[in-house]
Amino acid sequence: MHSSLVRLQNVFGFFTTVAFTAAGLVALSVLFFPQAPSASIEVRNVQVVKGRPHYHSNKREEYAHIKFDLEADLTSLFTWNTKQLFVWVAASYPSIHPNTTSTPIPPSQAIIWDHIINSPSQLSPPSPWSFLLTKDSAYPPSTRQSAKAKAARAAEKKKKDRDAKKKKDLSKPDPDAKPGLLKLENVKPKYQITDISGTLAEREDVVLEVGWNIQPWVGGLQWASSLRPGSWLGRVAWQWSGMMGGKSGVFELPGLVGAKSKKGKEGVVDTEGKEKVMGKGEVPRAGEARPVGEI
């Protein structure tokens, strides 16, 4: 006859087997949900300024400040196994070193903006106790609001909603929008771009690209790059399609503000003549850059 410890081990082993089997089925079930994300991004404004990475640094670098418009529909990426979606915008530009046949150099990439979109189940996770609560137990009569108080609160909320629409900032995601829908205008970058060489002015063939990453409740992470043509996931997930659009047109970074470029172009004239010291979380501004000729 088995002892109590052996029986407990058998029960625990059966439980883990069932749990891992159920988790595997949940992870594989997302293959049956079609995915067709789309995005459109356009460059609004580009500036290149000069500054230092921190106050005590003697190294001076060039920083690119890129504003853009973004409109994306990523609702098809949200399934019952999606916990949250990580979206970013990256700037891609060729390296300053020339490519060779033996050692091709990939283009440089730098993320200028990102955002986390939580799924509805992440914002309000279900609780097993919610099914046991009734209206009387969850809201006792002493805490119930009268009809007059409810009407007053509804009128106040409607007024706040009207004021919020008037002061709505189109450069930030709307928290009340459907998860996955983004319609942003004149977005300021969260991160300034710099290069290992320290120079970015007049860099050509720059492209902005939208990327995303799905973080599921169960299973592995899914990246936008994993659905490119020829990838193994693209062949297995027959109902999934890669990003439609999601790339801006090719553009060129302008010359340093206040300095005359090699092509005879000039950047924005510096009004203060001071060098910008880049602090943590700061974004360089054109009016605080020092012309190259004065350094």
PDB file of C-alpha atoms in Angstrom:
ATOM      1  CA  MET A   1       0.000   0.000   0.000  1.00  0.00           C
ATOM      2  CA  HIS A   2       1.307   3.453  -0.923  1.00  0.00           C
ATOM      3  CA  SER A   3       2.161   5.859   1.825  1.00  0.00           C
ATOM      4  CA  SER A   4       0.678   9.335   2.108  1.00  0.00           C
ATOM      5  CA  LEU A   5       3.868  10.902   0.753  1.00  0.00           C
ATOM      6  CA  VAL A   6       3.816   8.725  -2.367  1.00  0.00           C
ATOM      7  CA  ARG A   7       0.168   9.553  -2.976  1.00  0.00           C
ATOM      8  CA  LEU A   8       0.916  13.269  -2.576  1.00  0.00           C
ATOM      9  CA  GLN A   9       3.744  12.982  -5.109  1.00  0.00           C
ATOM     10  CA  ASN A  10       1.466  11.217  -7.592  1.00  0.00           C
ATOM     11  CA  VAL A  11      -1.209  13.885  -7.242  1.00  0.00           C
ATOM     12  CA  PHE A  12       1.339  16.683  -7.650  1.00  0.00           C
ATOM     13  CA  GLY A  13       2.871  14.991 -10.693  1.00  0.00           C
ATOM     14  CA  PHE A  14      -0.549  14.570 -12.309  1.00  0.00           C
ATOM     15  CA  PHE A  15      -1.375  18.218 -11.580  1.00  0.00           C
ATOM     16  CA  THR A  16       1.847  19.531 -13.177  1.00  0.00           C
ATOM     17  CA  THR A  17       1.310  17.314 -16.234  1.00  0.00           C
ATOM     18  CA  VAL A  18      -2.203  18.655 -16.746  1.00  0.00           C
ATOM     19  CA  ALA A  19      -1.071  22.245 -16.123  1.00  0.00           C
ATOM     20  CA  PHE A  20       1.786  22.083 -18.646  1.00  0.00           C
ATOM     21  CA  THR A  21      -0.424  20.367 -21.217  1.00  0.00           C
ATOM     22  CA  ALA A  22      -3.095  23.047 -20.851  1.00  0.00           C
ATOM     23  CA  ALA A  23      -0.448  25.792 -21.084  1.00  0.00           C
ATOM     24  CA  GLY A  24       0.942  24.251 -24.279  1.00  0.00           C
ATOM     25  CA  LEU A  25      -2.516  24.103 -25.866  1.00  0.00           C
ATOM     26  CA  VAL A  26      -3.166  27.724 -24.942  1.00  0.00           C
ATOM     27  CA  ALA A  27       0.163  28.793 -26.455  1.00  0.00           C
ATOM     28  CA  LEU A  28      -0.558  26.904 -29.693  1.00  0.00           C
ATOM     29  CA  SER A  29      -4.145  28.147 -29.939  1.00  0.00           C
ATOM     30  CA  VAL A  30      -2.999  31.635 -30.996  1.00  0.00           C
ATOM     31  CA  LEU A  31      -1.955  30.166 -34.364  1.00  0.00           C
ATOM     32  CA  PHE A  32      -5.636  29.978 -35.293  1.00  0.00           C
ATOM     33  CA  PHE A  33      -6.190  33.729 -34.703  1.00  0.00           C
ATOM     34  CA  PRO A  34      -5.467  35.763 -37.870  1.00  0.00           C
ATOM     35  CA  GLN A  35      -3.045  38.654 -37.543  1.00  0.00           C
ATOM     36  CA  ALA A  36      -2.844  41.555 -39.999  1.00  0.00           C
ATOM     37  CA  PRO A  37      -1.209  44.577 -38.306  1.00  0.00           C
ATOM     38  CA  SER A  38      -0.788  47.762 -40.307  1.00  0.00           C
ATOM     39  CA  ALA A  39       0.894  51.097 -39.660  1.00  0.00           C
ATOM     40  CA  SER A  40       1.678  54.364 -41.390  1.00  0.00           C
ATOM     41  CA  ILE A  41       4.441  56.699 -40.225  1.00  0.00           C
ATOM     42  CA  GLU A  42       5.570  60.040 -41.639  1.00  0.00           C
ATOM     43  CA  VAL A  43       8.377  62.351 -40.609  1.00  0.00           C
ATOM     44  CA  ARG A  44       7.205  65.733 -39.301  1.00  0.00           C
ATOM     45  CA  ASN A  45      10.404  67.581 -38.309  1.00  0.00           C
ATOM     46  CA  VAL A  46      14.123  66.753 -38.058  1.00  0.00           C
ATOM     47  CA  GLN A  47      16.880  68.694 -36.287  1.00  0.00           C
ATOM     48  CA  VAL A  48      20.503  67.918 -35.455  1.00  0.00           C
ATOM     49  CA  VAL A  49      22.120  69.652 -32.478  1.00  0.00           C
ATOM     50  CA  LYS A  50      25.383  69.328 -30.623  1.00  0.00           C
ATOM     51  CA  GLY A  51      25.890  68.635 -26.943  1.00  0.00           C
ATOM     52  CA  ARG A  52      27.549  66.459 -24.331  1.00  0.00           C
ATOM     53  CA  PRO A  53      26.206  63.129 -22.994  1.00  0.00           C
ATOM     54  CA  HIS A  54      26.532  64.367 -19.394  1.00  0.00           C
ATOM     55  CA  TYR A  55      27.809  67.392 -17.519  1.00  0.00           C
ATOM     56  CA  HIS A  56      31.311  66.163 -16.723  1.00  0.00           C
ATOM     57  CA  SER A  57      32.008  64.772 -20.192  1.00  0.00           C
ATOM     58  CA  ASN A  58      34.499  66.520 -22.445  1.00  0.00           C
ATOM     59  CA  LYS A  59      33.237  64.659 -25.505  1.00  0.00           C
ATOM     60  CA  ARG A  60      30.900  66.574 -27.800  1.00  0.00           C
ATOM     61  CA  GLU A  61      28.436  64.609 -29.897  1.00  0.00           C
ATOM     62  CA  GLU A  62      25.671  65.318 -32.372  1.00  0.00           C
ATOM     63  CA  TYR A  63      22.095  64.375 -31.495  1.00  0.00           C
ATOM     64  CA  ALA A  64      19.171  63.972 -33.901  1.00  0.00           C
ATOM     65  CA  HIS A  65      15.718  65.063 -32.806  1.00  0.00           C
ATOM     66  CA  ILE A  66      12.990  63.535 -35.017  1.00  0.00           C
ATOM     67  CA  LYS A  67       9.261  64.265 -34.734  1.00  0.00           C
ATOM     68  CA  PHE A  68       6.770  62.068 -36.569  1.00  0.00           C
ATOM     69  CA  ASP A  69       3.101  61.210 -37.171  1.00  0.00           C
ATOM     70  CA  LEU A  70       1.987  57.648 -36.459  1.00  0.00           C
ATOM     71  CA  GLU A  71      -1.241  55.842 -37.321  1.00  0.00           C
ATOM     72  CA  ALA A  72      -1.395  52.109 -36.567  1.00  0.00           C
ATOM     73  CA  ASP A  73      -3.986  49.357 -36.271  1.00  0.00           C
ATOM     74  CA  LEU A  74      -2.582  46.557 -34.088  1.00  0.00           C
ATOM     75  CA  THR A  75      -5.889  45.249 -32.761  1.00  0.00           C
ATOM     76  CA  SER A  76      -5.443  41.882 -34.486  1.00  0.00           C
ATOM     77  CA  LEU A  77      -2.411  41.212 -32.272  1.00  0.00           C
ATOM     78  CA  PHE A  78      -4.603  41.038 -29.158  1.00  0.00           C
ATOM     79  CA  THR A  79      -5.953  37.553 -28.408  1.00  0.00           C
ATOM     80  CA  TRP A  80      -7.026  35.815 -25.226  1.00  0.00           C
ATOM     81  CA  ASN A  81      -3.345  34.931 -24.635  1.00  0.00           C
ATOM     82  CA  THR A  82      -1.990  38.478 -25.065  1.00  0.00           C
ATOM     83  CA  LYS A  83      -0.812  40.124 -21.862  1.00  0.00           C
ATOM     84  CA  GLN A  84       0.626  43.318 -23.317  1.00  0.00           C
ATOM     85  CA  LEU A  85       2.043  44.709 -26.533  1.00  0.00           C
ATOM     86  CA  PHE A  86       5.304  46.620 -26.773  1.00  0.00           C
ATOM     87  CA  VAL A  87       5.450  49.060 -29.713  1.00  0.00           C
ATOM     88  CA  TRP A  88       8.435  51.111 -30.794  1.00  0.00           C
ATOM     89  CA  VAL A  89       9.698  53.372 -33.580  1.00  0.00           C
ATOM     90  CA  ALA A  90      13.315  52.922 -34.673  1.00  0.00           C
ATOM     91  CA  ALA A  91      15.455  55.063 -36.943  1.00  0.00           C
ATOM     92  CA  SER A  92      17.649  53.098 -39.335  1.00  0.00           C
ATOM     93  CA  TYR A  93      20.571  54.650 -41.188  1.00  0.00           C
ATOM     94  CA  PRO A  94      23.653  53.256 -42.979  1.00  0.00           C
ATOM     95  CA  SER A  95      26.966  52.996 -41.191  1.00  0.00           C
ATOM     96  CA  ILE A  96      29.763  55.420 -41.990  1.00  0.00           C
ATOM     97  CA  HIS A  97      32.097  52.500 -42.693  1.00  0.00           C
ATOM     98  CA  PRO A  98      31.897  51.160 -46.260  1.00  0.00           C
ATOM     99  CA  ASN A  99      30.641  47.627 -46.828  1.00  0.00           C
ATOM    100  CA  THR A 100      32.908  44.958 -48.231  1.00  0.00           C
ATOM    101  CA  THR A 101      32.084  41.659 -49.910  1.00  0.00           C
ATOM    102  CA  SER A 102      33.649  39.672 -47.063  1.00  0.00           C
ATOM    103  CA  THR A 103      32.294  41.639 -44.095  1.00  0.00           C
ATOM    104  CA  PRO A 104      29.029  43.459 -44.917  1.00  0.00           C
ATOM    105  CA  ILE A 105      28.072  45.981 -42.271  1.00  0.00           C
ATOM    106  CA  PRO A 106      24.355  46.138 -41.358  1.00  0.00           C
ATOM    107  CA  PRO A 107      22.695  49.549 -40.951  1.00  0.00           C
ATOM    108  CA  SER A 108      22.637  51.183 -37.550  1.00  0.00           C
ATOM    109  CA  GLN A 109      19.358  51.341 -35.635  1.00  0.00           C
ATOM    110  CA  ALA A 110      18.245  53.460 -32.703  1.00  0.00           C
ATOM    111  CA  ILE A 111      14.863  53.501 -30.960  1.00  0.00           C
ATOM    112  CA  ILE A 112      13.425  56.997 -30.644  1.00  0.00           C
ATOM    113  CA  TRP A 113       9.972  56.198 -29.164  1.00  0.00           C
ATOM    114  CA  ASP A 114       8.219  53.279 -27.450  1.00  0.00           C
ATOM    115  CA  HIS A 115       4.930  52.519 -25.744  1.00  0.00           C
ATOM    116  CA  ILE A 116       3.371  49.618 -23.800  1.00  0.00           C
ATOM    117  CA  ILE A 117      -0.269  48.717 -24.563  1.00  0.00           C
ATOM    118  CA  ASN A 118      -1.904  46.542 -21.924  1.00  0.00           C
ATOM    119  CA  SER A 119      -4.660  44.111 -22.856  1.00  0.00           C
ATOM    120  CA  PRO A 120      -8.092  44.444 -21.188  1.00  0.00           C
ATOM    121  CA  SER A 121      -7.391  41.288 -19.171  1.00  0.00           C
ATOM    122  CA  GLN A 122      -4.188  42.873 -17.889  1.00  0.00           C
ATOM    123  CA  LEU A 123      -5.938  46.090 -16.861  1.00  0.00           C
ATOM    124  CA  SER A 124      -8.766  44.288 -15.018  1.00  0.00           C
ATOM    125  CA  PRO A 125      -7.783  40.651 -14.374  1.00  0.00           C
ATOM    126  CA  PRO A 126     -10.675  38.334 -13.477  1.00  0.00           C
ATOM    127  CA  SER A 127     -11.003  37.258  -9.867  1.00  0.00           C
ATOM    128  CA  PRO A 128     -12.565  33.965  -8.747  1.00  0.00           C
ATOM    129  CA  TRP A 129     -14.241  35.812  -5.881  1.00  0.00           C
ATOM    130  CA  SER A 130     -16.194  38.055  -8.288  1.00  0.00           C
ATOM    131  CA  PHE A 131     -18.516  35.137  -9.130  1.00  0.00           C
ATOM    132  CA  LEU A 132     -19.339  34.611  -5.464  1.00  0.00           C
ATOM    133  CA  LEU A 133     -20.221  38.215  -4.756  1.00  0.00           C
ATOM    134  CA  THR A 134     -23.823  39.329  -5.197  1.00  0.00           C
ATOM    135  CA  LYS A 135     -25.033  42.881  -5.549  1.00  0.00           C
ATOM    136  CA  ASP A 136     -26.172  43.049  -1.939  1.00  0.00           C
ATOM    137  CA  SER A 137     -22.916  41.670  -0.544  1.00  0.00           C
ATOM    138  CA  ALA A 138     -20.667  43.748  -2.777  1.00  0.00           C
ATOM    139  CA  TYR A 139     -22.643  46.965  -2.344  1.00  0.00           C
ATOM    140  CA  PRO A 140     -24.445  47.102   1.008  1.00  0.00           C
ATOM    141  CA  PRO A 141     -27.473  49.413   1.264  1.00  0.00           C
ATOM    142  CA  SER A 142     -25.506  51.835   3.431  1.00  0.00           C
ATOM    143  CA  THR A 143     -22.999  52.484   0.653  1.00  0.00           C
ATOM    144  CA  ARG A 144     -25.432  52.724  -2.231  1.00  0.00           C
ATOM    145  CA  GLN A 145     -25.827  56.133  -3.808  1.00  0.00           C
ATOM    146  CA  SER A 146     -29.118  57.867  -4.233  1.00  0.00           C
ATOM    147  CA  ALA A 147     -30.500  58.684  -7.670  1.00  0.00           C
ATOM    148  CA  LYS A 148     -29.761  62.371  -7.152  1.00  0.00           C
ATOM    149  CA  ALA A 149     -26.118  61.710  -6.273  1.00  0.00           C
ATOM    150  CA  LYS A 150     -25.718  59.424  -9.281  1.00  0.00           C
ATOM    151  CA  ALA A 151     -27.145  62.077 -11.595  1.00  0.00           C
ATOM    152  CA  ALA A 152     -24.787  64.698 -10.165  1.00  0.00           C
ATOM    153  CA  ARG A 153     -21.769  62.457 -10.648  1.00  0.00           C
ATOM    154  CA  ALA A 154     -22.834  61.612 -14.198  1.00  0.00           C
ATOM    155  CA  ALA A 155     -23.145  65.314 -15.065  1.00  0.00           C
ATOM    156  CA  GLU A 156     -19.731  66.021 -13.554  1.00  0.00           C
ATOM    157  CA  LYS A 157     -18.159  63.188 -15.502  1.00  0.00           C
ATOM    158  CA  LYS A 158     -19.740  64.410 -18.755  1.00  0.00           C
ATOM    159  CA  LYS A 159     -18.312  67.867 -18.131  1.00  0.00           C
ATOM    160  CA  LYS A 160     -14.850  66.440 -17.478  1.00  0.00           C
ATOM    161  CA  ASP A 161     -15.058  64.418 -20.682  1.00  0.00           C
ATOM    162  CA  ARG A 162     -15.903  67.541 -22.687  1.00  0.00           C
ATOM    163  CA  ASP A 163     -12.985  69.435 -21.155  1.00  0.00           C
ATOM    164  CA  ALA A 164     -10.655  66.504 -21.792  1.00  0.00           C
ATOM    165  CA  LYS A 165     -11.590  66.395 -25.473  1.00  0.00           C
ATOM    166  CA  LYS A 166     -10.800  70.081 -25.817  1.00  0.00           C
ATOM    167  CA  LYS A 167      -7.388  69.685 -24.166  1.00  0.00           C
ATOM    168  CA  LYS A 168      -6.598  66.330 -25.758  1.00  0.00           C
ATOM    169  CA  ASP A 169      -2.943  65.910 -26.654  1.00  0.00           C
ATOM    170  CA  LEU A 170      -2.747  64.169 -30.033  1.00  0.00           C
ATOM    171  CA  SER A 171       0.952  63.422 -29.538  1.00  0.00           C
ATOM    172  CA  LYS A 172       0.198  60.892 -26.767  1.00  0.00           C
ATOM    173  CA  PRO A 173      -1.792  57.615 -26.983  1.00  0.00           C
ATOM    174  CA  ASP A 174      -5.442  57.830 -26.011  1.00  0.00           C
ATOM    175  CA  PRO A 175      -6.037  55.656 -22.904  1.00  0.00           C
ATOM    176  CA  ASP A 176      -9.736  55.297 -23.778  1.00  0.00           C
ATOM    177  CA  ALA A 177      -9.121  54.029 -27.312  1.00  0.00           C
ATOM    178  CA  LYS A 178      -9.425  50.382 -28.289  1.00  0.00           C
ATOM    179  CA  PRO A 179      -6.210  48.492 -27.465  1.00  0.00           C
ATOM    180  CA  GLY A 180      -3.970  48.508 -30.516  1.00  0.00           C
ATOM    181  CA  LEU A 181      -5.329  51.655 -32.183  1.00  0.00           C
ATOM    182  CA  LEU A 182      -2.821  54.505 -32.375  1.00  0.00           C
ATOM    183  CA  LYS A 183      -3.368  57.858 -34.056  1.00  0.00           C
ATOM    184  CA  LEU A 184      -0.662  60.288 -33.009  1.00  0.00           C
ATOM    185  CA  GLU A 185       0.412  63.603 -34.478  1.00  0.00           C
ATOM    186  CA  ASN A 186       3.657  65.519 -34.072  1.00  0.00           C
ATOM    187  CA  VAL A 187       5.059  63.004 -31.590  1.00  0.00           C
ATOM    188  CA  LYS A 188       8.175  64.104 -29.733  1.00  0.00           C
ATOM    189  CA  PRO A 189      10.869  61.424 -29.471  1.00  0.00           C
ATOM    190  CA  LYS A 190      11.517  59.880 -26.074  1.00  0.00           C
ATOM    191  CA  TYR A 191      15.160  59.234 -26.888  1.00  0.00           C
ATOM    192  CA  GLN A 192      17.642  61.313 -28.876  1.00  0.00           C
ATOM    193  CA  ILE A 193      19.795  59.592 -31.481  1.00  0.00           C
ATOM    194  CA  THR A 194      23.555  59.615 -31.441  1.00  0.00           C
ATOM    195  CA  ASP A 195      26.170  57.572 -33.261  1.00  0.00           C
ATOM    196  CA  ILE A 196      29.357  55.849 -32.125  1.00  0.00           C
ATOM    197  CA  SER A 197      31.289  58.213 -34.396  1.00  0.00           C
ATOM    198  CA  GLY A 198      29.726  61.247 -32.710  1.00  0.00           C
ATOM    199  CA  THR A 199      28.531  62.738 -36.027  1.00  0.00           C
ATOM    200  CA  LEU A 200      25.036  62.553 -37.511  1.00  0.00           C
ATOM    201  CA  ALA A 201      24.655  65.716 -39.578  1.00  0.00           C
ATOM    202  CA  GLU A 202      23.822  65.216 -43.264  1.00  0.00           C
ATOM    203  CA  ARG A 203      23.480  61.455 -42.848  1.00  0.00           C
ATOM    204  CA  GLU A 204      21.540  60.100 -45.834  1.00  0.00           C
ATOM    205  CA  ASP A 205      19.097  57.217 -46.388  1.00  0.00           C
ATOM    206  CA  VAL A 206      17.450  57.451 -42.956  1.00  0.00           C
ATOM    207  CA  VAL A 207      14.208  55.495 -42.485  1.00  0.00           C
ATOM    208  CA  LEU A 208      11.750  55.256 -39.580  1.00  0.00           C
ATOM    209  CA  GLU A 209      10.306  51.790 -38.938  1.00  0.00           C
ATOM    210  CA  VAL A 210       7.557  50.584 -36.577  1.00  0.00           C
ATOM    211  CA  GLY A 211       8.178  47.402 -34.612  1.00  0.00           C
ATOM    212  CA  TRP A 212       6.224  45.419 -32.037  1.00  0.00           C
ATOM    213  CA  ASN A 213       6.620  42.596 -29.552  1.00  0.00           C
ATOM    214  CA  ILE A 214       3.815  40.468 -28.089  1.00  0.00           C
ATOM    215  CA  GLN A 215       4.201  39.373 -24.467  1.00  0.00           C
ATOM    216  CA  PRO A 216       1.723  36.500 -23.898  1.00  0.00           C
ATOM    217  CA  TRP A 217       0.339  35.039 -20.702  1.00  0.00           C
ATOM    218  CA  VAL A 218       1.675  31.626 -21.727  1.00  0.00           C
ATOM    219  CA  GLY A 219       4.242  30.845 -24.417  1.00  0.00           C
ATOM    220  CA  GLY A 220       7.163  32.562 -26.097  1.00  0.00           C
ATOM    221  CA  LEU A 221       7.592  36.146 -27.132  1.00  0.00           C
ATOM    222  CA  GLN A 222       6.627  37.080 -30.673  1.00  0.00           C
ATOM    223  CA  TRP A 223       8.533  39.738 -32.590  1.00  0.00           C
ATOM    224  CA  ALA A 224       7.600  41.602 -35.745  1.00  0.00           C
ATOM    225  CA  SER A 225      10.861  40.472 -37.359  1.00  0.00           C
ATOM    226  CA  SER A 226       9.910  36.801 -36.840  1.00  0.00           C
ATOM    227  CA  LEU A 227       7.197  37.085 -39.538  1.00  0.00           C
ATOM    228  CA  ARG A 228       9.467  38.218 -42.333  1.00  0.00           C
ATOM    229  CA  PRO A 229       9.368  36.230 -45.592  1.00  0.00           C
ATOM    230  CA  GLY A 230      11.246  32.962 -45.318  1.00  0.00           C
ATOM    231  CA  SER A 231      11.103  32.712 -41.516  1.00  0.00           C
ATOM    232  CA  TRP A 232      10.000  29.448 -39.913  1.00  0.00           C
ATOM    233  CA  LEU A 233       7.207  31.147 -37.951  1.00  0.00           C
ATOM    234  CA  GLY A 234       5.858  32.704 -41.134  1.00  0.00           C
ATOM    235  CA  ARG A 235       5.567  29.231 -42.666  1.00  0.00           C
ATOM    236  CA  VAL A 236       3.916  27.669 -39.593  1.00  0.00           C
ATOM    237  CA  ALA A 237       1.467  30.492 -38.820  1.00  0.00           C
ATOM    238  CA  TRP A 238      -0.487  30.443 -42.062  1.00  0.00           C
ATOM    239  CA  GLN A 239      -3.018  33.027 -40.819  1.00  0.00           C
ATOM    240  CA  TRP A 240      -0.412  35.546 -39.773  1.00  0.00           C
ATOM    241  CA  SER A 241       0.873  38.288 -42.017  1.00  0.00           C
ATOM    242  CA  GLY A 242       3.697  40.689 -41.386  1.00  0.00           C
ATOM    243  CA  MET A 243       3.412  44.399 -40.844  1.00  0.00           C
ATOM    244  CA  MET A 244       1.657  46.210 -43.681  1.00  0.00           C
ATOM    245  CA  GLY A 245       3.455  49.497 -44.159  1.00  0.00           C
ATOM    246  CA  GLY A 246       5.190  50.625 -41.007  1.00  0.00           C
ATOM    247  CA  LYS A 247       8.050  52.389 -42.829  1.00  0.00           C
ATOM    248  CA  SER A 248       8.533  56.040 -43.627  1.00  0.00           C
ATOM    249  CA  GLY A 249      10.018  57.451 -46.757  1.00  0.00           C
ATOM    250  CA  VAL A 250      13.771  57.837 -47.040  1.00  0.00           C
ATOM    251  CA  PHE A 251      14.984  61.201 -45.766  1.00  0.00           C
ATOM    252  CA  GLU A 252      18.247  62.960 -44.957  1.00  0.00           C
ATOM    253  CA  LEU A 253      19.326  64.397 -41.630  1.00  0.00           C
ATOM    254  CA  PRO A 254      19.949  68.154 -41.930  1.00  0.00           C
ATOM    255  CA  GLY A 255      23.161  69.952 -41.119  1.00  0.00           C
ATOM    256  CA  LEU A 256      24.035  70.997 -37.598  1.00  0.00           C
ATOM    257  CA  VAL A 257      21.901  73.894 -36.427  1.00  0.00           C
ATOM    258  CA  GLY A 258      23.611  77.230 -36.931  1.00  0.00           C
ATOM    259  CA  ALA A 259      26.383  75.726 -39.072  1.00  0.00           C
ATOM    260  CA  LYS A 260      26.809  75.799 -42.824  1.00  0.00           C
ATOM    261  CA  SER A 261      26.797  72.349 -44.356  1.00  0.00           C
ATOM    262  CA  LYS A 262      28.993  70.994 -47.128  1.00  0.00           C
ATOM    263  CA  LYS A 263      26.110  71.334 -49.562  1.00  0.00           C
ATOM    264  CA  GLY A 264      25.677  75.042 -48.867  1.00  0.00           C
ATOM    265  CA  LYS A 265      22.642  74.552 -46.615  1.00  0.00           C
ATOM    266  CA  GLU A 266      22.306  76.095 -43.202  1.00  0.00           C
ATOM    267  CA  GLY A 267      20.535  74.809 -40.162  1.00  0.00           C
ATOM    268  CA  VAL A 268      18.384  76.785 -37.751  1.00  0.00           C
ATOM    269  CA  VAL A 269      20.184  79.873 -36.449  1.00  0.00           C
ATOM    270  CA  ASP A 270      21.226  79.648 -32.821  1.00  0.00           C
ATOM    271  CA  THR A 271      19.728  82.473 -30.743  1.00  0.00           C
ATOM    272  CA  GLU A 272      21.516  81.998 -27.429  1.00  0.00           C
ATOM    273  CA  GLY A 273      24.938  80.738 -28.508  1.00  0.00           C
ATOM    274  CA  LYS A 274      25.138  78.263 -25.635  1.00  0.00           C
ATOM    275  CA  GLU A 275      26.090  74.621 -25.712  1.00  0.00           C
ATOM    276  CA  LYS A 276      23.395  72.179 -24.636  1.00  0.00           C
ATOM    277  CA  VAL A 277      24.409  69.746 -21.889  1.00  0.00           C
ATOM    278  CA  MET A 278      22.343  66.612 -22.243  1.00  0.00           C
ATOM    279  CA  GLY A 279      20.812  65.486 -18.958  1.00  0.00           C
ATOM    280  CA  LYS A 280      18.963  62.287 -18.172  1.00  0.00           C
ATOM    281  CA  GLY A 281      15.651  62.185 -20.042  1.00  0.00           C
ATOM    282  CA  GLU A 282      16.274  65.533 -21.752  1.00  0.00           C
ATOM    283  CA  VAL A 283      15.652  66.217 -25.420  1.00  0.00           C
ATOM    284  CA  PRO A 284      17.982  68.636 -27.235  1.00  0.00           C
ATOM    285  CA  ARG A 285      16.482  71.862 -28.520  1.00  0.00           C
ATOM    286  CA  ALA A 286      17.694  73.767 -31.530  1.00  0.00           C
ATOM    287  CA  GLY A 287      17.820  77.130 -29.793  1.00  0.00           C
ATOM    288  CA  GLU A 288      20.407  75.938 -27.273  1.00  0.00           C
ATOM    289  CA  ALA A 289      22.997  74.550 -29.699  1.00  0.00           C
ATOM    290  CA  ARG A 290      26.367  76.129 -30.361  1.00  0.00           C
ATOM    291  CA  PRO A 291      27.495  76.534 -33.976  1.00  0.00           C
ATOM    292  CA  VAL A 292      30.388  74.351 -35.043  1.00  0.00           C
ATOM    293  CA  GLY A 293      32.554  77.329 -35.909  1.00  0.00           C
ATOM    294  CA  GLU A 294      32.596  78.541 -32.285  1.00  0.00           C
ATOM    295  CA  ILE A 295      33.750  75.279 -30.659  1.00  0.00           C
TER     296      ILE A 295
END
